[in-house]
Short mmCIF file of C-alpha atoms in Angstrom, two decimals:
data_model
loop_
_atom_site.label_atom_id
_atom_site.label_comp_id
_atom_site.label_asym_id
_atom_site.label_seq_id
_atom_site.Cartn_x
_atom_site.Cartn_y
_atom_site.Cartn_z
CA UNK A 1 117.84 91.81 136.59
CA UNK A 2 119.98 89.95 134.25
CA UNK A 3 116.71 89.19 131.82
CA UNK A 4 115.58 92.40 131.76
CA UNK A 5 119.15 93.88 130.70
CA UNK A 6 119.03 91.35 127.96
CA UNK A 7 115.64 92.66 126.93
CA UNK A 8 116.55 95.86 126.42
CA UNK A 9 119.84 94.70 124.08
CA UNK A 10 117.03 92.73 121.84
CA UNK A 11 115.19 95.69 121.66
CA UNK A 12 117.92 97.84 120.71
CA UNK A 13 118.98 95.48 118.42
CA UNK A 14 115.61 94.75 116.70
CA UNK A 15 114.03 97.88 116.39
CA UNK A 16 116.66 100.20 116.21
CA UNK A 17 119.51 100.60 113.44
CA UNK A 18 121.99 102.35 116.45
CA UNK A 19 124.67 99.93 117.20
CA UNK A 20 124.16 98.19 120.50
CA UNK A 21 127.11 97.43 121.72
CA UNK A 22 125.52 94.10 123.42
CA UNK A 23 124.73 91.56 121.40
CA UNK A 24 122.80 88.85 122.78
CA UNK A 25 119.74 86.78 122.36
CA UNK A 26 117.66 85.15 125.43
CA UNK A 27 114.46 83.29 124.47
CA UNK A 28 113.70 83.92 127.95
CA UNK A 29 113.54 87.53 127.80
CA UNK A 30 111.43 87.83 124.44
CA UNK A 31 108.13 88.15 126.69
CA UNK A 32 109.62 91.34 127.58
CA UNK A 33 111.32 92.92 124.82
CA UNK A 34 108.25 95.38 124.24
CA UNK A 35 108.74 96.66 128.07
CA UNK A 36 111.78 98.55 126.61
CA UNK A 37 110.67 100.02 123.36
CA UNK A 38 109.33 103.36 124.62
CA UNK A 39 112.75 103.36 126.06
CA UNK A 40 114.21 103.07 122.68
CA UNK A 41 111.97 105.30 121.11
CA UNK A 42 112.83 107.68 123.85
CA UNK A 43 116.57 107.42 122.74
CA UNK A 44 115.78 108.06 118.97
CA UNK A 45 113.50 111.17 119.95
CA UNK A 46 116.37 112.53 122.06
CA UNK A 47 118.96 112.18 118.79
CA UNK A 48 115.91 113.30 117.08
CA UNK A 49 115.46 116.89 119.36
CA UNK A 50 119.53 116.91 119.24
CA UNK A 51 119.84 116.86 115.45
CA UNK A 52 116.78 119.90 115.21
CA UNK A 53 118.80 122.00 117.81
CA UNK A 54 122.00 121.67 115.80
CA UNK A 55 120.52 122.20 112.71
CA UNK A 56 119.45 125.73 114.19
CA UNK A 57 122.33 126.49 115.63
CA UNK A 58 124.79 125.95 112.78
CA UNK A 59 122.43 127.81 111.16
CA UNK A 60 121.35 124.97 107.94
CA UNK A 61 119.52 126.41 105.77
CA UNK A 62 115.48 125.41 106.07
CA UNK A 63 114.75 122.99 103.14
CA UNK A 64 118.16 121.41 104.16
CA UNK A 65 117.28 121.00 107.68
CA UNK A 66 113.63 119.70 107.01
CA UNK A 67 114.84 116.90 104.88
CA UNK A 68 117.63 116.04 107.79
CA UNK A 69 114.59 115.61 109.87
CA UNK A 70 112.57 114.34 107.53
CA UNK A 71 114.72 111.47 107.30
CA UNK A 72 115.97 110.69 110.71
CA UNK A 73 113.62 108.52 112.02
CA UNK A 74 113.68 105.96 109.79
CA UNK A 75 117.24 105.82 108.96
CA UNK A 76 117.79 105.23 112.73
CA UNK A 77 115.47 102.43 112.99
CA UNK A 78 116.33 100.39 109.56
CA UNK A 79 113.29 101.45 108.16
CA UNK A 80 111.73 98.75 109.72
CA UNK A 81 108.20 100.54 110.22
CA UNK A 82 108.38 102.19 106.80
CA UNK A 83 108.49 98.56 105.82
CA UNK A 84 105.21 97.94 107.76
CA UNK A 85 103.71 101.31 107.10
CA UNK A 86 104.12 99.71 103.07
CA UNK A 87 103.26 96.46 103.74
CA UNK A 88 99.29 97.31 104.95
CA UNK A 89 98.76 100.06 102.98
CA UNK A 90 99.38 97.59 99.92
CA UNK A 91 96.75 95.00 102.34
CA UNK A 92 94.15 97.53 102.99
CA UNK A 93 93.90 99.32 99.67
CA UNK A 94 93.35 96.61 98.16
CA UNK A 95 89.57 96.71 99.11
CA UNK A 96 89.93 92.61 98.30
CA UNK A 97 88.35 90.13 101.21
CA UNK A 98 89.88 89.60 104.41
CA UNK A 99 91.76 86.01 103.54
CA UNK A 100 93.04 88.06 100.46
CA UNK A 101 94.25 91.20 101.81
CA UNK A 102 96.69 88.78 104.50
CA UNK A 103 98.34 87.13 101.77
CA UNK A 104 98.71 90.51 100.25
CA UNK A 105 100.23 91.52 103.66
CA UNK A 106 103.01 88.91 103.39
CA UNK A 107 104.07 89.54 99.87
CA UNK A 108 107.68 90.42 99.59
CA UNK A 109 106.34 92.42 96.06
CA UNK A 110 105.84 96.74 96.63
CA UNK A 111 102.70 97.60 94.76
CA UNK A 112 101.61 100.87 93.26
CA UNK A 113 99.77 101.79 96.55
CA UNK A 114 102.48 101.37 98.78
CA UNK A 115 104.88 103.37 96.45
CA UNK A 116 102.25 106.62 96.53
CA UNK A 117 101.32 106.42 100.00
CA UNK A 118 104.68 105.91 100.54
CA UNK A 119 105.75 109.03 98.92
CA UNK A 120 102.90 111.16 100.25
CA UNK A 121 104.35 110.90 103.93
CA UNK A 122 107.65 111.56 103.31
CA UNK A 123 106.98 114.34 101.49
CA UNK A 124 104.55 115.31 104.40
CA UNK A 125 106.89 115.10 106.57
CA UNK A 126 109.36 116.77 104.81
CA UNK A 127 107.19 119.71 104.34
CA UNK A 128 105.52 120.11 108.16
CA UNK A 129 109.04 120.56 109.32
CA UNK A 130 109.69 123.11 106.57
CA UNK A 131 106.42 125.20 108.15
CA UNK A 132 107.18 123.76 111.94
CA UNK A 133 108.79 126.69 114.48
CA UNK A 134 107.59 124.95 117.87
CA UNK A 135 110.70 123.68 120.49
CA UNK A 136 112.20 121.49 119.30
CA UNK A 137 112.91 119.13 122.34
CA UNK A 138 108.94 118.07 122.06
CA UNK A 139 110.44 115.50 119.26
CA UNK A 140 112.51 113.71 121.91
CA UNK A 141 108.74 112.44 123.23
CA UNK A 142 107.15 111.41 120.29
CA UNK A 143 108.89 108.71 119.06
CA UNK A 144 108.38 107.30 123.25
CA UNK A 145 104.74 108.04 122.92
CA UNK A 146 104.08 105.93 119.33
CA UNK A 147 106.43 103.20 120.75
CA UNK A 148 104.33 102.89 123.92
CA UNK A 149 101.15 102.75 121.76
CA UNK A 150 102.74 100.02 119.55
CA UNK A 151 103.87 98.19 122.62
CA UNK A 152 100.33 98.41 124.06
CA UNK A 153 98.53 97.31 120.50
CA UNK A 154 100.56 94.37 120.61
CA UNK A 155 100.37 93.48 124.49
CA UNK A 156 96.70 93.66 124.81
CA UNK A 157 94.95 92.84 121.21
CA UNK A 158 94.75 89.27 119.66
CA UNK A 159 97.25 88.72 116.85
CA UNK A 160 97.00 87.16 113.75
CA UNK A 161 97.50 83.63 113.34
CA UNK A 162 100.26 84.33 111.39
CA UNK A 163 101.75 86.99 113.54
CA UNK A 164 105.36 86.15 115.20
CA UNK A 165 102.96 87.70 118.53
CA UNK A 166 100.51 84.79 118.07
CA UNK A 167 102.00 82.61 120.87
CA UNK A 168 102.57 85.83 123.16
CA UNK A 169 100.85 85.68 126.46
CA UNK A 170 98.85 88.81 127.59
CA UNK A 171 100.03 90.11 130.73
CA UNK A 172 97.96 92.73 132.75
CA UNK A 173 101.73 93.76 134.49
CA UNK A 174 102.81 94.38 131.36
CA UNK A 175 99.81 96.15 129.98
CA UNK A 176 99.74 99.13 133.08
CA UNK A 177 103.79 99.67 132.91
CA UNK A 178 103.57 100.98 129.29
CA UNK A 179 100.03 102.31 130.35
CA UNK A 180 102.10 104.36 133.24
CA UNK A 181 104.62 105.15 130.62
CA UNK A 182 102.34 106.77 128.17
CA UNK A 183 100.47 109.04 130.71
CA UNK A 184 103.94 109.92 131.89
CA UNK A 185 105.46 110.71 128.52
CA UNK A 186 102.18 112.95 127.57
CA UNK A 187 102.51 114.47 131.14
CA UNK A 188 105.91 115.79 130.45
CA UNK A 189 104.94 117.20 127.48
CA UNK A 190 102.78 119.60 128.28
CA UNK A 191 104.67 120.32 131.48
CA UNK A 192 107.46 120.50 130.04
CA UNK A 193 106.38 122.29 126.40
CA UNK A 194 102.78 124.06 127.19
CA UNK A 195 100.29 124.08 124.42
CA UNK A 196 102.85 121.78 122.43
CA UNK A 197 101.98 118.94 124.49
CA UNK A 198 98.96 118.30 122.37
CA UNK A 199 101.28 116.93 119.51
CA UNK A 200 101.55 114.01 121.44
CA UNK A 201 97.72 114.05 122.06
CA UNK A 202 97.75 114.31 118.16
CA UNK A 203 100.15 110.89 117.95
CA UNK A 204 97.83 109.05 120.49
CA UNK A 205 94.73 109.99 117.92
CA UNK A 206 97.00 109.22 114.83
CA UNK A 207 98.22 105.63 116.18
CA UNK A 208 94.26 104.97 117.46
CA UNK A 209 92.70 105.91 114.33
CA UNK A 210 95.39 104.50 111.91
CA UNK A 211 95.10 100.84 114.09
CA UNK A 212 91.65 101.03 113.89
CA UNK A 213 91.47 100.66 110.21
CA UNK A 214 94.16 97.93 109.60
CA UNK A 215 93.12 96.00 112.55
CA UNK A 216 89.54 95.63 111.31
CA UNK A 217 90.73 95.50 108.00
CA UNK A 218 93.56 92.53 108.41
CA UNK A 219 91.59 90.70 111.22
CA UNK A 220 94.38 90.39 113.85
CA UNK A 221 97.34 92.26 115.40
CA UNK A 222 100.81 91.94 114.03
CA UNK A 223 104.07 93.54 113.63
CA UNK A 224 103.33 95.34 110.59
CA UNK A 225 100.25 96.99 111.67
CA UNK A 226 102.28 98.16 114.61
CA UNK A 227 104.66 99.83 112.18
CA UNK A 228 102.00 101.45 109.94
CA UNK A 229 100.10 102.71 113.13
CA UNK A 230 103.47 104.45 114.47
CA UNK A 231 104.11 105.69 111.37
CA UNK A 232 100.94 107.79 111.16
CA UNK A 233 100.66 108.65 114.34
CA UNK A 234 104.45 110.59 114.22
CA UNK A 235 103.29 112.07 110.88
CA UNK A 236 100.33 113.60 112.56
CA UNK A 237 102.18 114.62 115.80
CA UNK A 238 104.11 116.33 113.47
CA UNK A 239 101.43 118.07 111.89
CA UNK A 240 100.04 119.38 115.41
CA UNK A 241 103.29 120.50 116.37
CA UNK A 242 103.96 122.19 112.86
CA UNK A 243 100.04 124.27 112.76
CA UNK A 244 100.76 125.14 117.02
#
């Protein structure tokens, strides 16, 4: 029980900008760090849903309240996906070979691409919950959903050679317990929110499509591509809740 506790304080502490109160590293439990992340993205979604339902009921005005929520989600992870969602997009528009667009990946310089895509979802964002008058508790789901789709990118395709993943075994266990946690989170939302459940359908078309393009394009599964694929897929959750 011990490792798994452990787990869940790396995960907390690597993927989300919330203070965890635990600090502690176990190379032991690294195997099963991504077990927890739905679990953490669960957590941001509920601060997520909490900050929407305050903003209503104090009554901020809309443009105010959009660019709260606009913003939320990657303040309270460090930006860390951002940072992938910018890192591939610089990669794959590149339209340069294969061997090419890697090193591109792993170049600490922002290029012009990353900078406009960049800009074009957060202003997205910004403006679907402008337009957006569906329940607001859906949110707390989403972030789960993307996580578990991140969790199961990484679990069951090959990495890149140069992918911190690259010496990660694949384990089946693994694979059906975020499996079971992604039917369960898309379960709940359309028990739980009706016809709004299909914004989460919308997030598990957004990650596949989105990792479908940089996986092809980079050659591998990594970290970043994780982040670029989550990012997208909230944006166009976001965009089926917002038109429901």
């Amino acid at each position: 029980m011990k490792i798994y506790l452990h787990a869940f304080a790396m995960c907390q502490s690597m993927f989300c900008a919330i203070p965890c109160p635990w600090q502690v590293w176990d190379e032991k439990a690294r195997d099963k760090m991504l077990l927890f992340l739905p679990l953490v993205g669960l957590e941001i979604g509920a601060l997520w849903a909490l900050l929407a339902w305050g903003c209503g009921f104090l009554g901020i005005p809309g443009p105010v309240r959009a660019l709260f929520l606009a913003a939320f989600p990657y303040l309270a992870t460090g930006c860390i996906h951002l940072d992938g969602f910018m890192d591939v997009t610089d990669a794959v528009k590149s339209c340069r070979s294969p061997e090419r667009r890697r090193e591109i990946l792993k170049d600490s310089h922002v290029g012009s691409f990353a900078v406009i895509y960049l800009a074009l979802v957060l202003l997205g964002q910004f403006a679907l919950f402008q337009a957006g008058e569906g329940p607001v508790w859906v949110l707390a789901l989403i972030p789960a959903a993307s996580r578990c789709c991140s969790a199961l990118a990484v679990e069951a395709l090959p990495p890149m050679s140069t992918s911190q993943y690259a010496q990660r075994k694949k384990r089946k266990a693994h694979i059906a317990l975020i499996l079971a946690m992604l039917l369960l989170a898309t379960a709940a939302g359309f028990l739980l929110f009706g016809k709004y459940g299909f914004s989460l359908m919308g997030c598990l078309a957004g990650y596949g499509l989105a990792l479908r393009r940089s996986y092809r394009s980079l050659g591998g599964m990594n970290g970043d591509i994780a982040g670029y694929s989550l990012t997208l897929a909230e944006l166009t959750a976001l965009a089926v809740w917002a038109m429901l």
